[in-house]
PDB file of C-alpha atoms in Angstrom:
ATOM      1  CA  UNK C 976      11.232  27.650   8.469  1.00  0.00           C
ATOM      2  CA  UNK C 977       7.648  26.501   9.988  1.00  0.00           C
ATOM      3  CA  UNK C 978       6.338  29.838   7.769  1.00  0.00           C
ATOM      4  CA  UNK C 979       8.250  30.339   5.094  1.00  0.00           C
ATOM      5  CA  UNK C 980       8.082  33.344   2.630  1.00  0.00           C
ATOM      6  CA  UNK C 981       4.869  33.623   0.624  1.00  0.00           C
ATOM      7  CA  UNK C 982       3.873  35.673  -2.512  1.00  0.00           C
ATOM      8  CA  UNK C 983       0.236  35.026  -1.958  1.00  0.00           C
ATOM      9  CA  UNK C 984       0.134  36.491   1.818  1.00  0.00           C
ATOM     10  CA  UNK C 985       0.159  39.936  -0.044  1.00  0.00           C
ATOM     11  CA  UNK C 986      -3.198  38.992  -2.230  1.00  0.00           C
ATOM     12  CA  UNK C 987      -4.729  37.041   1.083  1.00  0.00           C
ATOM     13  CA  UNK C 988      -3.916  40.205   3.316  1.00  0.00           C
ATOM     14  CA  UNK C 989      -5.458  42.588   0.838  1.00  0.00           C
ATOM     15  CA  UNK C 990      -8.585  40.236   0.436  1.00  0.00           C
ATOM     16  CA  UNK C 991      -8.812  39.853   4.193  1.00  0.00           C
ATOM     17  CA  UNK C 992      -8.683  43.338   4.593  1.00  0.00           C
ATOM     18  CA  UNK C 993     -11.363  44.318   2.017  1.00  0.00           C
ATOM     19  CA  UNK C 994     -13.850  41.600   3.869  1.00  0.00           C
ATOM     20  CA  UNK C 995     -13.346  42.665   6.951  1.00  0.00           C
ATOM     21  CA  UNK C 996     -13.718  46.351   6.395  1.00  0.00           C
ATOM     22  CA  UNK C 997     -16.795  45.696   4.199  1.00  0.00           C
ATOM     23  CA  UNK C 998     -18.293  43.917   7.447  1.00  0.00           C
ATOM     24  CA  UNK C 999     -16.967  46.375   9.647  1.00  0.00           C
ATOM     25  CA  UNK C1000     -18.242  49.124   7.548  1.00  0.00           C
ATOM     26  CA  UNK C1001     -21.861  47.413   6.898  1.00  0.00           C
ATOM     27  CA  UNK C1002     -22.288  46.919  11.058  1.00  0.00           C
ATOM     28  CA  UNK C1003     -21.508  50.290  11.759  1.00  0.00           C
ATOM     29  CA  UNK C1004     -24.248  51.727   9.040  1.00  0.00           C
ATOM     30  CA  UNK C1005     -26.310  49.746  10.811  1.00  0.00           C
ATOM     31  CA  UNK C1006     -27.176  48.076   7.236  1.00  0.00           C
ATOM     32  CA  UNK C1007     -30.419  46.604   6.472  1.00  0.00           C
ATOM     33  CA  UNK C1008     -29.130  43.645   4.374  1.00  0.00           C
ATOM     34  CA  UNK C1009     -26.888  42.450   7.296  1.00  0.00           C
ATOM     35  CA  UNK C1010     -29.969  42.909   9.795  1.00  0.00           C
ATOM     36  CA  UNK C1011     -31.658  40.866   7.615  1.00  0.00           C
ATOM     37  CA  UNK C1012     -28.812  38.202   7.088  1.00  0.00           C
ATOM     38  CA  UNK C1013     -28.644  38.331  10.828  1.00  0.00           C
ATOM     39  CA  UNK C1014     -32.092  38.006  12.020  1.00  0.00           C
ATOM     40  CA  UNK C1015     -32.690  34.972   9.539  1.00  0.00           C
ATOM     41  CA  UNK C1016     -29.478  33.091  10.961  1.00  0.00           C
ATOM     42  CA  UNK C1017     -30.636  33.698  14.130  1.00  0.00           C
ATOM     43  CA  UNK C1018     -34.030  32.204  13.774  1.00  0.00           C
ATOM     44  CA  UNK C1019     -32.515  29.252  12.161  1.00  0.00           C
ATOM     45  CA  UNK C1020     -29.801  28.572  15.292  1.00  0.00           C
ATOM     46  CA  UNK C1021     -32.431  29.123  17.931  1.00  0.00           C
ATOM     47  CA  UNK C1022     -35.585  27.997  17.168  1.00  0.00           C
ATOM     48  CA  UNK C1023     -35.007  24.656  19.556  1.00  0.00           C
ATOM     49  CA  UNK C1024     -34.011  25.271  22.685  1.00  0.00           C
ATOM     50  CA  UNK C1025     -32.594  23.178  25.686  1.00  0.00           C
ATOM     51  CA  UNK C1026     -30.817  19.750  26.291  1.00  0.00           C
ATOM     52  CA  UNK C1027     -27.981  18.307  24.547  1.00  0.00           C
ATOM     53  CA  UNK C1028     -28.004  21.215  22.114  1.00  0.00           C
ATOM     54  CA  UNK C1029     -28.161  23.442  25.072  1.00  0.00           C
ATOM     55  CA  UNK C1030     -25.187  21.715  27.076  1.00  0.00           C
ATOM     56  CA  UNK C1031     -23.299  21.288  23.781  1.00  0.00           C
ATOM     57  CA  UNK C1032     -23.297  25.147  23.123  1.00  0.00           C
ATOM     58  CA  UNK C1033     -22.197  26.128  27.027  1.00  0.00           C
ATOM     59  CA  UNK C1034     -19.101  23.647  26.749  1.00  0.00           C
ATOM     60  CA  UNK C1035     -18.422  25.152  23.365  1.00  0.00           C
ATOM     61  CA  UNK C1036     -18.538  28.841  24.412  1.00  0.00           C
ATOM     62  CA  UNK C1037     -16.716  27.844  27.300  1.00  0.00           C
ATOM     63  CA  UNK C1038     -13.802  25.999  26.192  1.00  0.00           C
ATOM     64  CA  UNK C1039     -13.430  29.092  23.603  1.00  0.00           C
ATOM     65  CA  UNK C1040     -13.430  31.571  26.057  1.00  0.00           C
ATOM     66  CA  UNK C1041     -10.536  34.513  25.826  1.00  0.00           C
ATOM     67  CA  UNK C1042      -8.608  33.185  29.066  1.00  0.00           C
ATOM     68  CA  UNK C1043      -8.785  30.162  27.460  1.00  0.00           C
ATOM     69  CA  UNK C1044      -7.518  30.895  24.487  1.00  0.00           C
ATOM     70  CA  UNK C1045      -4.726  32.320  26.214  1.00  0.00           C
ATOM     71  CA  UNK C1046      -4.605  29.241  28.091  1.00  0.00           C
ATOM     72  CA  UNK C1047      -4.680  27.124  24.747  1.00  0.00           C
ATOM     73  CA  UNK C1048      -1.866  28.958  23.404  1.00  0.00           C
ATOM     74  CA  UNK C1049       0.367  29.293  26.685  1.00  0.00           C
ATOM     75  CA  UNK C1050      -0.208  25.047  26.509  1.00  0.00           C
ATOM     76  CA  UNK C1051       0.943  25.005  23.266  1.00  0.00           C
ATOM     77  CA  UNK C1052       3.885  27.125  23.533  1.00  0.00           C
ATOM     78  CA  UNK C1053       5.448  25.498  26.514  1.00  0.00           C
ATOM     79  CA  UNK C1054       5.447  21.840  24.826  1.00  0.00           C
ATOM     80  CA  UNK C1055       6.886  23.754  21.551  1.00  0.00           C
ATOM     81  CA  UNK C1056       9.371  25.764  23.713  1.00  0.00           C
ATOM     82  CA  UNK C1057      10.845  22.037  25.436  1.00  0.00           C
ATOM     83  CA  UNK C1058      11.048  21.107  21.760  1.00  0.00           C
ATOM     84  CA  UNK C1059      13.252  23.419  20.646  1.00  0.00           C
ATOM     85  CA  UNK C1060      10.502  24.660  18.860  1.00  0.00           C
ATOM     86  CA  UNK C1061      11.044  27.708  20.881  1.00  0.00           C
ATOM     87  CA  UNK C1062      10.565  30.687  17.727  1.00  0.00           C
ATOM     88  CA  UNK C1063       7.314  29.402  17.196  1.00  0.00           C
ATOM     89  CA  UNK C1064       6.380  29.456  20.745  1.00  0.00           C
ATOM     90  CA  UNK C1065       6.858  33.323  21.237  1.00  0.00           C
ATOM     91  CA  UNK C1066       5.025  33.835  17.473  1.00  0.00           C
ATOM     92  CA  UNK C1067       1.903  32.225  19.088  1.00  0.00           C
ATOM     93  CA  UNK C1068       1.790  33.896  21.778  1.00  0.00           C
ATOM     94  CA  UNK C1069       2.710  37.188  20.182  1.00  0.00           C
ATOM     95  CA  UNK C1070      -0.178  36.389  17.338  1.00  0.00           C
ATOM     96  CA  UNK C1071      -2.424  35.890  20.277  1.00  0.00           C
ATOM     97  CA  UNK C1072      -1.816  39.060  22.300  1.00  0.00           C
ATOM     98  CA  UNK C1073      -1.346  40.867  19.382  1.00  0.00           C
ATOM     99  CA  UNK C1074      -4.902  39.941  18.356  1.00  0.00           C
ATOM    100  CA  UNK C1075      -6.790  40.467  21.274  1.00  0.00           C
ATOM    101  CA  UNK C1076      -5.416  44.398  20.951  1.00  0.00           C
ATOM    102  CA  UNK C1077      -6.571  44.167  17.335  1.00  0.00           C
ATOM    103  CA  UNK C1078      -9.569  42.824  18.413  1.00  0.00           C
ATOM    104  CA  UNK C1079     -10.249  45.702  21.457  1.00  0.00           C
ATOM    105  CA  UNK C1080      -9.585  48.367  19.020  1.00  0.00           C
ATOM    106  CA  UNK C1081     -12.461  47.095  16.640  1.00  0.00           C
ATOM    107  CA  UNK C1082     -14.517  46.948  19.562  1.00  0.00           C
ATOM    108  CA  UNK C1083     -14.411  50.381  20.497  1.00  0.00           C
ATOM    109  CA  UNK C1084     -14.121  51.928  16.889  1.00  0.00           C
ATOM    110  CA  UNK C1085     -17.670  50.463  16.451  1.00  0.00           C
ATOM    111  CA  UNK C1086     -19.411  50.069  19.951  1.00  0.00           C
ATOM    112  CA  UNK C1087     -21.900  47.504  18.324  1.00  0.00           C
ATOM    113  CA  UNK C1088     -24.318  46.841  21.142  1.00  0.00           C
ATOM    114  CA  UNK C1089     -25.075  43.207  22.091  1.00  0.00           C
ATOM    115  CA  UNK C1090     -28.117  41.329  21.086  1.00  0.00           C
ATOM    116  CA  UNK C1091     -31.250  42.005  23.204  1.00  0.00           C
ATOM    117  CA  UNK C1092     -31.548  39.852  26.255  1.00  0.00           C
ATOM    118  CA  UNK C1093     -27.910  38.989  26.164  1.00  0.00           C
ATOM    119  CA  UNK C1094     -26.368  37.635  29.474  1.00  0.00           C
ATOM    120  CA  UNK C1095     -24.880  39.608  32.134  1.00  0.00           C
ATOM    121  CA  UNK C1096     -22.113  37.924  31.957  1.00  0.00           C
ATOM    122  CA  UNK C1097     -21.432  39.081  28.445  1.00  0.00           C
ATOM    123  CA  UNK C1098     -20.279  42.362  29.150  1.00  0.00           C
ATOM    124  CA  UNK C1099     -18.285  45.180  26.346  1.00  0.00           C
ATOM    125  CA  UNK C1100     -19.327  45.527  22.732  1.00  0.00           C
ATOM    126  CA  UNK C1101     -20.397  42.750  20.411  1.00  0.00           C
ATOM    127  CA  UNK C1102     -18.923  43.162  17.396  1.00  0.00           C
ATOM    128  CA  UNK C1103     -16.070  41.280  16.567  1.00  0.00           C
ATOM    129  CA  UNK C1104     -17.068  38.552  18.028  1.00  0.00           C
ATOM    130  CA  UNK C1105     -14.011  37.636  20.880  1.00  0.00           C
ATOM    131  CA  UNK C1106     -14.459  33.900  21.366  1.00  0.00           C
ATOM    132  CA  UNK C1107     -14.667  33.531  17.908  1.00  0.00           C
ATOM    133  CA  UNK C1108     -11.448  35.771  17.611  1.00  0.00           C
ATOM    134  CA  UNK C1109      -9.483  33.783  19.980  1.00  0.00           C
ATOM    135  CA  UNK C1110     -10.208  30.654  18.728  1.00  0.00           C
ATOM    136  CA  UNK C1111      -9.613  31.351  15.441  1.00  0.00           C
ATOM    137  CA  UNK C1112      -6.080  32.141  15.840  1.00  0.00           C
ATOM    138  CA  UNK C1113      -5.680  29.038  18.422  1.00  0.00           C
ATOM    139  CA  UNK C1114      -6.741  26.730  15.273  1.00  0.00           C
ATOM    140  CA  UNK C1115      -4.358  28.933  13.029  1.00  0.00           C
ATOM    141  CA  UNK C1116      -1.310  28.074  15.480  1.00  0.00           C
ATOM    142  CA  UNK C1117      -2.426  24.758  15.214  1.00  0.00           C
ATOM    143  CA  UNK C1118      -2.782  24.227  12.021  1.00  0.00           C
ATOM    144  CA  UNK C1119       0.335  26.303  10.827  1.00  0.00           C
ATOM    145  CA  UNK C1120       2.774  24.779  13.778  1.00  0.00           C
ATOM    146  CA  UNK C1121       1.230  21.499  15.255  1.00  0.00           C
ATOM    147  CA  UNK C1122      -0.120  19.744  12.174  1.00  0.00           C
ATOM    148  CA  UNK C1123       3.068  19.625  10.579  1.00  0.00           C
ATOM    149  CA  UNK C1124       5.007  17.964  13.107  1.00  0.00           C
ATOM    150  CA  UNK C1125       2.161  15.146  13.529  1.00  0.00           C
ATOM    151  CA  UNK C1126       4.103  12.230  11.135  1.00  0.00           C
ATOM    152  CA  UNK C1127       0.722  10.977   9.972  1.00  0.00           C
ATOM    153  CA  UNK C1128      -1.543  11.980   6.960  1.00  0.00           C
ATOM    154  CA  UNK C1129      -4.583  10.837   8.523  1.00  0.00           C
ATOM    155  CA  UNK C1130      -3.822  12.434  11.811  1.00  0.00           C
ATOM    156  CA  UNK C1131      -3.432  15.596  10.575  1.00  0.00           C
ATOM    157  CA  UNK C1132      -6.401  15.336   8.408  1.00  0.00           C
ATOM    158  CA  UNK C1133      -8.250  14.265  12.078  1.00  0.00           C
ATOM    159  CA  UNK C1134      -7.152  17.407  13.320  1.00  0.00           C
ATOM    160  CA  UNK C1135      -7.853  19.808  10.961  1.00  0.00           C
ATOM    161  CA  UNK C1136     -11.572  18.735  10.470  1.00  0.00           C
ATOM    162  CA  UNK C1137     -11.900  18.501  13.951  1.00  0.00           C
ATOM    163  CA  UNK C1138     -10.807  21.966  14.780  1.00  0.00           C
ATOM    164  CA  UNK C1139     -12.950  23.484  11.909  1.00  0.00           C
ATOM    165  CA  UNK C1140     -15.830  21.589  13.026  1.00  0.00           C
ATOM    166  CA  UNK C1141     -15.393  23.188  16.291  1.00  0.00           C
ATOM    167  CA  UNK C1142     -14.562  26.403  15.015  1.00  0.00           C
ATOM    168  CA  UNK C1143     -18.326  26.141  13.748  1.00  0.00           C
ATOM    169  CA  UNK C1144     -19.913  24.920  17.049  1.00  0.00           C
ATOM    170  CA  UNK C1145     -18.527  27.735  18.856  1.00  0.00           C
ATOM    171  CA  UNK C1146     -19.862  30.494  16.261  1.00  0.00           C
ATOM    172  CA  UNK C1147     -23.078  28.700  16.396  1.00  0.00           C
ATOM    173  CA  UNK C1148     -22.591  28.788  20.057  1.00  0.00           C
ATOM    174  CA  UNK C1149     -22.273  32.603  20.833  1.00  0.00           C
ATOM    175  CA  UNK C1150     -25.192  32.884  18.285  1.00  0.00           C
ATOM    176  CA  UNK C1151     -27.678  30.330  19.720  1.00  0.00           C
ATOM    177  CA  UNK C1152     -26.407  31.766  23.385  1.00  0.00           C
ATOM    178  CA  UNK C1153     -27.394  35.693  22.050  1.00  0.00           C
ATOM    179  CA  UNK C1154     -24.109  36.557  22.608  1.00  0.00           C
ATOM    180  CA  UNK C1155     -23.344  37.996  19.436  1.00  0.00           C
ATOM    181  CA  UNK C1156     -25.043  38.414  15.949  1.00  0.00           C
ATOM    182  CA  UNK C1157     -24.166  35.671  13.296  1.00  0.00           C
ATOM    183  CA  UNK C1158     -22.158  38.826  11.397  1.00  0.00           C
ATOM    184  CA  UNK C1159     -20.343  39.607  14.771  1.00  0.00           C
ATOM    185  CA  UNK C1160     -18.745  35.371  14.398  1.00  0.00           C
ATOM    186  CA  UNK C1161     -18.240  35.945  10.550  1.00  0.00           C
ATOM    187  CA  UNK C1162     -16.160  39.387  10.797  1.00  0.00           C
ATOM    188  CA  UNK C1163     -14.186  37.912  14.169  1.00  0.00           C
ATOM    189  CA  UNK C1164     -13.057  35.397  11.470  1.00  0.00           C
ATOM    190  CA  UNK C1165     -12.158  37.880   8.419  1.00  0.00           C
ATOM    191  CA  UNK C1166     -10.154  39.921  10.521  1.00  0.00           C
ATOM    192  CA  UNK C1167      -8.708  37.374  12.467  1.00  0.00           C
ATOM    193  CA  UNK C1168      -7.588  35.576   9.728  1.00  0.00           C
ATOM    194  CA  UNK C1169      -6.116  38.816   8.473  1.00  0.00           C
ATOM    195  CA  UNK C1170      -4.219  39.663  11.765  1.00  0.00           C
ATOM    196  CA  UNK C1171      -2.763  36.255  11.302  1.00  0.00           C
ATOM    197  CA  UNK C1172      -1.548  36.890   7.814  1.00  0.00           C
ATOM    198  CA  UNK C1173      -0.036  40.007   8.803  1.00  0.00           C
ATOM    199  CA  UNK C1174       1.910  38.166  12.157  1.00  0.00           C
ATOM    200  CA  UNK C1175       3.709  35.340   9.703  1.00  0.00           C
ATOM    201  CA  UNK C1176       5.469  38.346   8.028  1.00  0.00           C
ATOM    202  CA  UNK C1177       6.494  39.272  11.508  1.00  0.00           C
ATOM    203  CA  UNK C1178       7.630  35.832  12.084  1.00  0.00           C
ATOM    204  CA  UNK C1179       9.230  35.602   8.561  1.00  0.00           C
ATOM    205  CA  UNK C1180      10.722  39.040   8.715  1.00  0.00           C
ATOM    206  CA  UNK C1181      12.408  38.680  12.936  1.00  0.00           C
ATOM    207  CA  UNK C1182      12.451  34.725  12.879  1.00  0.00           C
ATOM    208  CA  UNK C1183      16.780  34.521  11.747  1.00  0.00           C
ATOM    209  CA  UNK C1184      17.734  37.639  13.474  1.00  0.00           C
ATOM    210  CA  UNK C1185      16.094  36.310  16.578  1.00  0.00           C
ATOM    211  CA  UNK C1186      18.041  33.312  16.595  1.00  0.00           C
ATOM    212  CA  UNK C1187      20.868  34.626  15.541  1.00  0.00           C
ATOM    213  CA  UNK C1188      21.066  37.641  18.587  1.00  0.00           C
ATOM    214  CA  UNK C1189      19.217  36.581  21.126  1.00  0.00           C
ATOM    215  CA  UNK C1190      20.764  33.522  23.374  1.00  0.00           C
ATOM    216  CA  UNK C1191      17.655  32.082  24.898  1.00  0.00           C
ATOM    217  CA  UNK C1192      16.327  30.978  21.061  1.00  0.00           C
ATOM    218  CA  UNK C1193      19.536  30.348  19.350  1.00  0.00           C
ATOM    219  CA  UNK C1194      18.889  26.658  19.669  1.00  0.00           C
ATOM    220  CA  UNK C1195      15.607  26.854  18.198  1.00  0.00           C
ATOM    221  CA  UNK C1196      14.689  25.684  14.910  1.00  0.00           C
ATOM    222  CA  UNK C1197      13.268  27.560  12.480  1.00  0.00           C
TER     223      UNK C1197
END
């Protein structure tokens, strides 16, 4: 299968899940160390201001946008689903939905305000981050489905740096934009990450009975 069973997603779940609360937890106290941690990121990503940087960081934040994320993944799943590669078509787009209502739950639970001076087009609470979010699970479905169909090594070493390098623009992005605080990008990636642990056991667990009841995927490979 494309995900296969794994004895380590147990220890990566339970570490994801300790991060992420320990963020989660530390933004809600409202703690001083990640104020701190915050405020000296934040200096650091926008203490130059305007053009290439500035055009750079609008592209960014817009190609990561949540409709396009869903976009991303929607691409992604209709090439896979004409490949027979139609299982790991509905994963991504389950991973994805899945994750935005993990992500609007978070939201809500901690109704972390937005930076001062944010834009009005930013609306809802800032913390976890939902570009970040998004994207994060876009390069996840990439790098867990995509990269190993692509025949060559350096081609899939092309892709992989050049989704984590973007990965890194766009938390820069929502950061130098004041979006989001730098701790609202680094928990949308804990718990993201940890969502996406948690959907390969879906995958792993409904993948063969799927394919083996349900006539639209029994051609699929695993």
């Amino acid at each position: 299968m494309i995900i296969d069973k794994d004895h380590a997603r147990g220890f990566r779940i339970l570490g994801g899940a300790i991060l992420s609360l320990f963020v989660t937890i530390s933004v809600m106290a409202d703690s001083g160390y990640l104020k701190f941690l915050d405020s000296i990121i934040i200096g650091e990503v926008q203490k130059s201001q305007g053009g290439f940087k500035e055009g750079l960081m609008h592209l960014c934040t817009t190609l990561a946008s949540p409709k396009m994320d869903i976009f991303w993944i929607l691409l992604m799943a209709f090439f896979l689903w004409g490949f027979k590669h139609k299982l790991a078509a509905l994963w991504a787009i389950f991973t994805i939905v899945g994750g935005d209502v993990v992500a609007f739950i978070i939201k809500n639970v901690v109704r972390r305000d937005r930076p001062f001076l944010h834009s009005a087009s930013d609306t809802g609470f800032s913390f976890p981050s939902g570009h970040v979010f998004g994207i994060f699970i876009v390069i996840c479905v990439i790098w867990i489905i995509v990269v190993p169909l692509i025949k060559s090594n350096k081609r899939r070493l092309t892709v992989q740096i050049l989704t984590v390098i973007f990965l890194l623009l766009v938390m820069i992005s929502r950061v130098f934009l004041n979006a989001h605080y730098p701790t609202d990008t680094i928990g949308a990636v804990l718990i993201a990450y940890t969502w996406v642990q948690v959907s390969e056991i879906f995958y792993v667990k409904y993948a063969k009975r799927l394919k083996a009841n349900w006539r639209p995927v029994r051609h699929s490979y695993l």
